[in-house]
Short mmCIF file of C-alpha atoms in Angstrom, two decimals:
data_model
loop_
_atom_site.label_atom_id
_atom_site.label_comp_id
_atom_site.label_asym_id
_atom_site.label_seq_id
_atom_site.Cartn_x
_atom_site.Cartn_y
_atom_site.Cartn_z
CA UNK A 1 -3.94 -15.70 -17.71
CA UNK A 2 -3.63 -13.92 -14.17
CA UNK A 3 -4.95 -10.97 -15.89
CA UNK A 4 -7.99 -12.96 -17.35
CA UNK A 5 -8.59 -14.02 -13.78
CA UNK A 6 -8.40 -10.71 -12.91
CA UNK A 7 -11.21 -9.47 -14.97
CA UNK A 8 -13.96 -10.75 -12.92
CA UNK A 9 -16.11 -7.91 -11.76
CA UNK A 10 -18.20 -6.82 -9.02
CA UNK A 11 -18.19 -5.44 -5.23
CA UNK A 12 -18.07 -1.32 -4.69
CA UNK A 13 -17.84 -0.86 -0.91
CA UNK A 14 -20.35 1.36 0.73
CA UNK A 15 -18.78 4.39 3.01
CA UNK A 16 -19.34 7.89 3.60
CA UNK A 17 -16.68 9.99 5.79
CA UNK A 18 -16.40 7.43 8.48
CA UNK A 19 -17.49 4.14 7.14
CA UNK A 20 -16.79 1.41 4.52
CA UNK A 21 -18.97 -1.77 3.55
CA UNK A 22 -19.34 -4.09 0.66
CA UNK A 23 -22.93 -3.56 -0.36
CA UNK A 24 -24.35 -7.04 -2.07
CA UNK A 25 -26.10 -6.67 -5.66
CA UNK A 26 -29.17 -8.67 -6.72
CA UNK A 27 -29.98 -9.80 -9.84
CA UNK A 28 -33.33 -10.52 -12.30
CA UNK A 29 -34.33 -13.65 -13.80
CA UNK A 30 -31.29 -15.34 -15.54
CA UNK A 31 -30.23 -13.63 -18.43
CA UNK A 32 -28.54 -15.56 -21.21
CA UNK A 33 -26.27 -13.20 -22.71
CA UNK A 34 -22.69 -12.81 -20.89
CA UNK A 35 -21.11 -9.48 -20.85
CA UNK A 36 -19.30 -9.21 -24.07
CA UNK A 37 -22.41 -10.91 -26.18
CA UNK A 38 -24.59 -8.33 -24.11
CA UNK A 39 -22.41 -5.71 -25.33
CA UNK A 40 -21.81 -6.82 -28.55
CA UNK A 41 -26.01 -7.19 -28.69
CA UNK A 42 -25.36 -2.89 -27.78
CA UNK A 43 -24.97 -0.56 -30.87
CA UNK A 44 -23.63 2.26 -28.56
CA UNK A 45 -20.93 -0.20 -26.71
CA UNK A 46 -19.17 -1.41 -30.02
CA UNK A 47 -16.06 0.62 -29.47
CA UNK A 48 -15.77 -0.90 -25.43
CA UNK A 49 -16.13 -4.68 -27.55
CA UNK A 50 -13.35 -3.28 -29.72
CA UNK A 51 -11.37 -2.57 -26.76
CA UNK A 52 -11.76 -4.96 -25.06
CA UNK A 53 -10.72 -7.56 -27.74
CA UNK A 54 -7.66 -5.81 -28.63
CA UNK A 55 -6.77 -5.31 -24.89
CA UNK A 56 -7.11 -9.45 -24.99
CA UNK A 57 -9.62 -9.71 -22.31
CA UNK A 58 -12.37 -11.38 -24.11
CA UNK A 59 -12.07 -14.24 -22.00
CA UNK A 60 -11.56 -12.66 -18.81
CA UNK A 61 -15.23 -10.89 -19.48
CA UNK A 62 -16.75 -14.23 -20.68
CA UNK A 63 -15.71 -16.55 -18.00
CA UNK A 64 -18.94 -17.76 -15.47
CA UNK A 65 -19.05 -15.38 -12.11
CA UNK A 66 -20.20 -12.59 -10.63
CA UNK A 67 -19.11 -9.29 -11.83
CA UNK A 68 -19.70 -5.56 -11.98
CA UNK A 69 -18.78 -3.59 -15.28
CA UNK A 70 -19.14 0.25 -15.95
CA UNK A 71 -19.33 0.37 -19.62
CA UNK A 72 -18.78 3.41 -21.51
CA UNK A 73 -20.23 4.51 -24.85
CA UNK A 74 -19.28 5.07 -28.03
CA UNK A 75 -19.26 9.18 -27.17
CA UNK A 76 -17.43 8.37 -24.12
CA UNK A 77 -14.09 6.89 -26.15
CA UNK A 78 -13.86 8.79 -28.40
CA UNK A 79 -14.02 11.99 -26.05
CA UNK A 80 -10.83 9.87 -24.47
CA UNK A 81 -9.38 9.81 -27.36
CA UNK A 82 -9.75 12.60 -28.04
CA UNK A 83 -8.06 14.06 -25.37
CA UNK A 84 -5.55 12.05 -24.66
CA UNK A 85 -4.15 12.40 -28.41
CA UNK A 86 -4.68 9.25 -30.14
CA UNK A 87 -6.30 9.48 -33.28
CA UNK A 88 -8.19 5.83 -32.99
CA UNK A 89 -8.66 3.23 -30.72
CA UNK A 90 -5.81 0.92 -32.45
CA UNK A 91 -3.27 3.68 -31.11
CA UNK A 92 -3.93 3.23 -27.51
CA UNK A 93 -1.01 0.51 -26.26
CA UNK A 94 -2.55 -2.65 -25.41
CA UNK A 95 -0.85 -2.35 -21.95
CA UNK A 96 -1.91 1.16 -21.22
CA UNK A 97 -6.01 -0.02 -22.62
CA UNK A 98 -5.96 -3.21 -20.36
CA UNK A 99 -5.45 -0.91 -17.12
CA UNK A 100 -7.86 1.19 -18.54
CA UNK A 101 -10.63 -0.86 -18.91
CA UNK A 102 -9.39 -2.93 -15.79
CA UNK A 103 -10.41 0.40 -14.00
CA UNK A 104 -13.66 -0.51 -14.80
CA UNK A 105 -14.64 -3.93 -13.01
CA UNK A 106 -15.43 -4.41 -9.76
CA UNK A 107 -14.71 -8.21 -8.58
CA UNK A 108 -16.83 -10.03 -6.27
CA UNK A 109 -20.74 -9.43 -6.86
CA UNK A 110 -23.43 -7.58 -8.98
CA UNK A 111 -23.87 -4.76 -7.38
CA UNK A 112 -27.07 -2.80 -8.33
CA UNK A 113 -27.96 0.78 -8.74
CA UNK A 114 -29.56 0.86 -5.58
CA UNK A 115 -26.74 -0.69 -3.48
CA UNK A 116 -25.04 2.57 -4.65
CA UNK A 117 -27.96 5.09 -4.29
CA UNK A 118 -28.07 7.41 -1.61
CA UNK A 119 -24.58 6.69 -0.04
CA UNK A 120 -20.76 7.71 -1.04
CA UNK A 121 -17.61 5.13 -0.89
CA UNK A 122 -14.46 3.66 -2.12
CA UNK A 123 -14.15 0.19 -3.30
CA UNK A 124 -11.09 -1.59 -5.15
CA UNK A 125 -10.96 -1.80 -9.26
CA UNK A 126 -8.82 -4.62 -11.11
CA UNK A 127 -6.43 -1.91 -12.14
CA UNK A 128 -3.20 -2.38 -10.87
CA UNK A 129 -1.24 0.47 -8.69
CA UNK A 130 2.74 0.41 -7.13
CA UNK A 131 3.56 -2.58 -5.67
CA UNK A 132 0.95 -4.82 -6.77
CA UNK A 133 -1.99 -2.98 -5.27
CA UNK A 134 -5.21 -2.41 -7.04
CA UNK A 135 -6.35 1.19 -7.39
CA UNK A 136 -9.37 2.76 -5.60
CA UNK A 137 -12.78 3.98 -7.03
CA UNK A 138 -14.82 6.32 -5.49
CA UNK A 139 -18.83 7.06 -5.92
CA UNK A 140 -21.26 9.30 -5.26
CA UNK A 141 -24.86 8.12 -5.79
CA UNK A 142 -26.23 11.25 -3.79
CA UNK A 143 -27.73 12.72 -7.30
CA UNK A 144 -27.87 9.40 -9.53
CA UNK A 145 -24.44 7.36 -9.42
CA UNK A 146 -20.58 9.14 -10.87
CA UNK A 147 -17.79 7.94 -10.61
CA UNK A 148 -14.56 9.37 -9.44
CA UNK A 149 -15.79 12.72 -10.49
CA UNK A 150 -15.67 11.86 -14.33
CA UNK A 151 -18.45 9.41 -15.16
CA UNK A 152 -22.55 9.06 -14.66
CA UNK A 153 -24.14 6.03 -14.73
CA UNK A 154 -26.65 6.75 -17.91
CA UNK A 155 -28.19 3.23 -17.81
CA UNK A 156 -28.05 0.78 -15.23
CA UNK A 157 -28.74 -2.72 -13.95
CA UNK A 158 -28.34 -4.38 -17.59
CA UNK A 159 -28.08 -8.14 -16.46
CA UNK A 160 -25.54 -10.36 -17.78
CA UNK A 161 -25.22 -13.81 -17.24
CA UNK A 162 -21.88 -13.18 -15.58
CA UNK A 163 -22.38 -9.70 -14.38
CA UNK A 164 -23.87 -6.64 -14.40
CA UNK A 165 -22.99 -3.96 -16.73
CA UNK A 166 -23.56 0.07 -15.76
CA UNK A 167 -23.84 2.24 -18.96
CA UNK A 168 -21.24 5.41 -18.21
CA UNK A 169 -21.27 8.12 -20.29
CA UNK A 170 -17.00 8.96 -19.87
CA UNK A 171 -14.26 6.53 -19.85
CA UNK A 172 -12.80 6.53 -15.66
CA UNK A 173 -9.35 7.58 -16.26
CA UNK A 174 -6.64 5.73 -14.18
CA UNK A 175 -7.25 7.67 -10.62
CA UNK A 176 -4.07 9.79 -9.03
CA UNK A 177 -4.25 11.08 -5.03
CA UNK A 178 -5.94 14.39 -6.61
CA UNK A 179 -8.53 12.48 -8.19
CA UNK A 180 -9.50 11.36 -4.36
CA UNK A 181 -8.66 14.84 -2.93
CA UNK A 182 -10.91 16.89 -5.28
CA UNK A 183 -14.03 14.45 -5.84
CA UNK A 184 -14.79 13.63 -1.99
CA UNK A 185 -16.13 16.55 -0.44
CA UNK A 186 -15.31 15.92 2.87
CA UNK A 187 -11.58 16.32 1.68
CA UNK A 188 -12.27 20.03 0.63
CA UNK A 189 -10.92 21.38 2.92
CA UNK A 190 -7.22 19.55 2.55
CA UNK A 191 -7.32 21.43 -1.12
CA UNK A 192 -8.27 24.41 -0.29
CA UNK A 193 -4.75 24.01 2.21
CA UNK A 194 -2.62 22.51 -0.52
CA UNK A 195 -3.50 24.97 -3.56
CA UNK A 196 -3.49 27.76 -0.95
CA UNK A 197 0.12 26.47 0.32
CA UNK A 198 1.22 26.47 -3.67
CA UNK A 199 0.54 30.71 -3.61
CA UNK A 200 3.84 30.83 -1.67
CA UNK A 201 7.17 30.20 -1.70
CA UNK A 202 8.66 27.76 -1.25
CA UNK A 203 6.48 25.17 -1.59
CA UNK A 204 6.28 21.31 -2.60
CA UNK A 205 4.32 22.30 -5.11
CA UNK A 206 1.39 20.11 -4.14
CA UNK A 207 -1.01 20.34 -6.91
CA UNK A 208 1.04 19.21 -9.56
CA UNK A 209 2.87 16.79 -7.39
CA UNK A 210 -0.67 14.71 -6.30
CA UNK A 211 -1.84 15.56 -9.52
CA UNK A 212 0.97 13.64 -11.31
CA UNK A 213 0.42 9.94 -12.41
CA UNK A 214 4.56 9.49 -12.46
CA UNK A 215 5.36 11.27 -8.91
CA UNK A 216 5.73 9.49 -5.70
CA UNK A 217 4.76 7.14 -4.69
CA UNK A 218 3.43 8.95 -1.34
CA UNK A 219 1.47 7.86 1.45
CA UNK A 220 -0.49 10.63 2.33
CA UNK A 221 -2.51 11.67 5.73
CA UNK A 222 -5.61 13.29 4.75
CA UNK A 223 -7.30 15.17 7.37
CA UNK A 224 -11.30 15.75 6.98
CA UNK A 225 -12.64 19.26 6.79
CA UNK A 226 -13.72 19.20 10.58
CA UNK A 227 -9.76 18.56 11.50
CA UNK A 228 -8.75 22.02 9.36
CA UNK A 229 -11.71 23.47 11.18
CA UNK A 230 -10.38 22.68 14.94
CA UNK A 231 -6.47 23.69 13.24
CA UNK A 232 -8.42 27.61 12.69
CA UNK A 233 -10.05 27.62 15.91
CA UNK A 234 -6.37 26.32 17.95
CA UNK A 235 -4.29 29.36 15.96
CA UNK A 236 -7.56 31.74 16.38
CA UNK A 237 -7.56 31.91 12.34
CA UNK A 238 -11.08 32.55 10.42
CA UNK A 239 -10.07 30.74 7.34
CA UNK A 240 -6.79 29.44 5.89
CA UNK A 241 -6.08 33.11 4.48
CA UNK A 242 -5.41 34.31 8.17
CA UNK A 243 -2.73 31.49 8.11
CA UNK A 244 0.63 32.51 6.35
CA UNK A 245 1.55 30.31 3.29
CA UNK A 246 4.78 29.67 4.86
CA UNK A 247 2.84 27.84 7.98
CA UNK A 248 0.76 25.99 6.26
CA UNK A 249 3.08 24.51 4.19
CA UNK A 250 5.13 23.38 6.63
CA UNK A 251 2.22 21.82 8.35
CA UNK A 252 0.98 19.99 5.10
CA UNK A 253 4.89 18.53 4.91
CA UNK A 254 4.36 16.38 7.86
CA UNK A 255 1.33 14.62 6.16
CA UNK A 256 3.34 13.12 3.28
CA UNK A 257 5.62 10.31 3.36
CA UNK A 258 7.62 10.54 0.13
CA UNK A 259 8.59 7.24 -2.19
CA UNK A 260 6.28 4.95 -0.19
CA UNK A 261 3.42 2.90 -0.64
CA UNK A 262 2.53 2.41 2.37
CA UNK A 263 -1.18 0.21 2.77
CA UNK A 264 -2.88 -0.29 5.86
CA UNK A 265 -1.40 -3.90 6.49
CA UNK A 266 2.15 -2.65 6.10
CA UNK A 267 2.05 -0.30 9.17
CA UNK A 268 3.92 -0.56 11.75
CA UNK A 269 4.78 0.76 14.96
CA UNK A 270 7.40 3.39 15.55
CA UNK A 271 8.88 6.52 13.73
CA UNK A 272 7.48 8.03 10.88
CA UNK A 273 9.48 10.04 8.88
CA UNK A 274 7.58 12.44 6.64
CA UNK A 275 8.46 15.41 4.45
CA UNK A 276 8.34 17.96 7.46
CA UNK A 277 9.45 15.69 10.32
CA UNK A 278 9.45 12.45 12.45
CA UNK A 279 5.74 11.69 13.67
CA UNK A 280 5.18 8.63 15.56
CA UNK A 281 2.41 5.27 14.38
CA UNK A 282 0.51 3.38 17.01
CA UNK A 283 -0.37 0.63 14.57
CA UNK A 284 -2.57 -1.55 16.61
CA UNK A 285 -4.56 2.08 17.40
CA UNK A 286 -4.10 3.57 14.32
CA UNK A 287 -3.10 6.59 16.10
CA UNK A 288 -0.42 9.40 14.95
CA UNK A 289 1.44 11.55 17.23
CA UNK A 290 2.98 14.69 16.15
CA UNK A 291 6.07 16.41 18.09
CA UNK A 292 3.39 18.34 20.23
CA UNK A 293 2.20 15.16 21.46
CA UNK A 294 -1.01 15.75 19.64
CA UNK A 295 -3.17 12.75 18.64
CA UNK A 296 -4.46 12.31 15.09
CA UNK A 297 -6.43 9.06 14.65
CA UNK A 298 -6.30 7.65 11.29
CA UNK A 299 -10.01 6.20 10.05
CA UNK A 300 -10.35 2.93 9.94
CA UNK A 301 -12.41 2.11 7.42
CA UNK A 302 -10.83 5.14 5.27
CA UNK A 303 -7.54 3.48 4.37
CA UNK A 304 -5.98 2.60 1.34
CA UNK A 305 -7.64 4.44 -0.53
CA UNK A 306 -4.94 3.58 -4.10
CA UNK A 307 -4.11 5.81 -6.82
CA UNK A 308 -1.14 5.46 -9.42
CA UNK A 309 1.09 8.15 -7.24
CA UNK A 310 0.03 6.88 -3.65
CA UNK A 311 -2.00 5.88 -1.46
CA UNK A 312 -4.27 7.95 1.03
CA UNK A 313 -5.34 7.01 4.72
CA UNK A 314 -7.95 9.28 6.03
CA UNK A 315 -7.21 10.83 9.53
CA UNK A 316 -9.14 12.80 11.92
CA UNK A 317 -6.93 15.98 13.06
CA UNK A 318 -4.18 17.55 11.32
CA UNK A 319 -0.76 16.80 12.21
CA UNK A 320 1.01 19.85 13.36
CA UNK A 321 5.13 20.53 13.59
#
């Protein structure tokens, strides 16, 4: 039942590299279809109304509300299954499907096309990440609306009487700490350092390890591109290829606390230790200082942003050793 409850959709929050809102959907005249009969009324959805009653969540998508549902097609499961090696829908564990489709819906308020348009952002899914967290989304609706990298919105604003459904055209694969990395382009940058950092020896190896649903968890420090900019321009550096492998590694270490899931409310004041060293939290200023007694601010409305291996807070210069 506290899954069920779960289910109710809606709410993406509106950001872009510094900020982070809620934006508030509309709605048409009052439709009389709710989700799964609107759906159900959709030749191309069929295979999400299979899913979602064998995932048990009929009721969870039924129940009166306000909701936001990306909905993918028919093409869009079975390119999931597809790839992820199950030969039909009935092989997917009813466990593993409900998180899946949980990665979906967006609880709190139909949120329309346009709320999205024009802006980038991270808001919370119903999927669940460590320690009872719900796991991030992030969209881009600078050239029509995708999400987390993977999926397009191909039809949009279809009014429910308990929602609002978003036709996607791929099925949003539970997100990991690379999914954020690689999909936000102001996080470039912080890629380019950690696949640049796996070319020597020895290293973490960081791809894999943020790339890996089972690793972790971590709480990572992501500096923006402007922060690795201001790191060339301290060591006199042109690009990261002027920095030895060995160097940046070892400054990438003190941005990862390892087997933590450390959120945003759970921060506290004192020592840090991370991979590379001891770094030390303001939490009331959301500060970090590194051993040089250099200030890193972490952005405020760029926290928590949840995968299934971590959870990233978004910081302003990089932390050096």
């Amino acid at each position: 039942m506290a899954l069920f409850a779960m289910f109710a959709i809606a709410s993406c929050s509106s950001d872009d590299d510094s900020t982070s809102s809620t934006p508030s959907g509309g709605g048409s005249a009052d439709p009389v279809l709710n989700i799964v009969e609107t759906a159900q009324a959709t030749p191309s959805l069929s295979l999400l109304v299979e899913a979602v009653i064998q995932a048990d969540l009929v009721d969870a998508l039924t129940a009166s509300g306000d909701r936001t549902v990306f909905a993918p097609t028919n093409d869009a499961f079975t390119a999931f299954l597809l790839d992820k090696g199950f030969a039909q829908l009935s092989d997917v564990p009813n466990d593993v499907l409900a998180q899946i489709l949980l990665n979906h819906v967006i609880d709190g308020t139909n949120i329309m096309s346009s709320d999205l348009s024009g802006t980038t952002g991270y808001t919370k899914t119903l999927a669940s990440g460590p320690e009872a967290t719900n796991l991030s989304i992030y969209w881009d609706g600078n050239n029509g609306v995708e999400l987390n990298g993977a999926a397009t919105v191909t039809l949009a604003d279809v009014m429910a009487s308990n929602g609002i459904i978003h036709v996607v055209d791929a099925v949003i694969d539970l997100p990991t700490i690379a999914t954020f990395a690689t999909t936000n382009p102001a996080l470039s940058t912080l890629v380019d350092a950690l696949a640049y950092a796996d070319t020597g020896m020895p290293t973490v190896p960081y791809i894999e390890t943020v790339s890996d649903p089972e690793a972790g968890p971590l709480t990572v420090f992501a500096p923006v591109n402007d922060a690795f900019g201001d790191l060339l321009v301290d060591v006199g550096a042109n690009e990261l290829a002027d920095v030895a492998t060995t160097t940046v590694d070892d400054i990438l270490t003190y941005h990862i606390v390892n087997n933590a899931n450390v959120t945003s409310g759970e921060l506290e004041d004192g020592t840090v230790t991370t991979i590379g060293g001891d770094i030390t939290l303001d939490a009331a200023a959301l500060t970090l200082t590194d051993p040089n007694g250099g200030v890193s601010n972490i952005v405020s409305t760029l926290v928590d942003i949840q995968g299934t291996n971590g959870v990233v807070h978004v910081i302003d210069r990089v932390i050096r050793p």
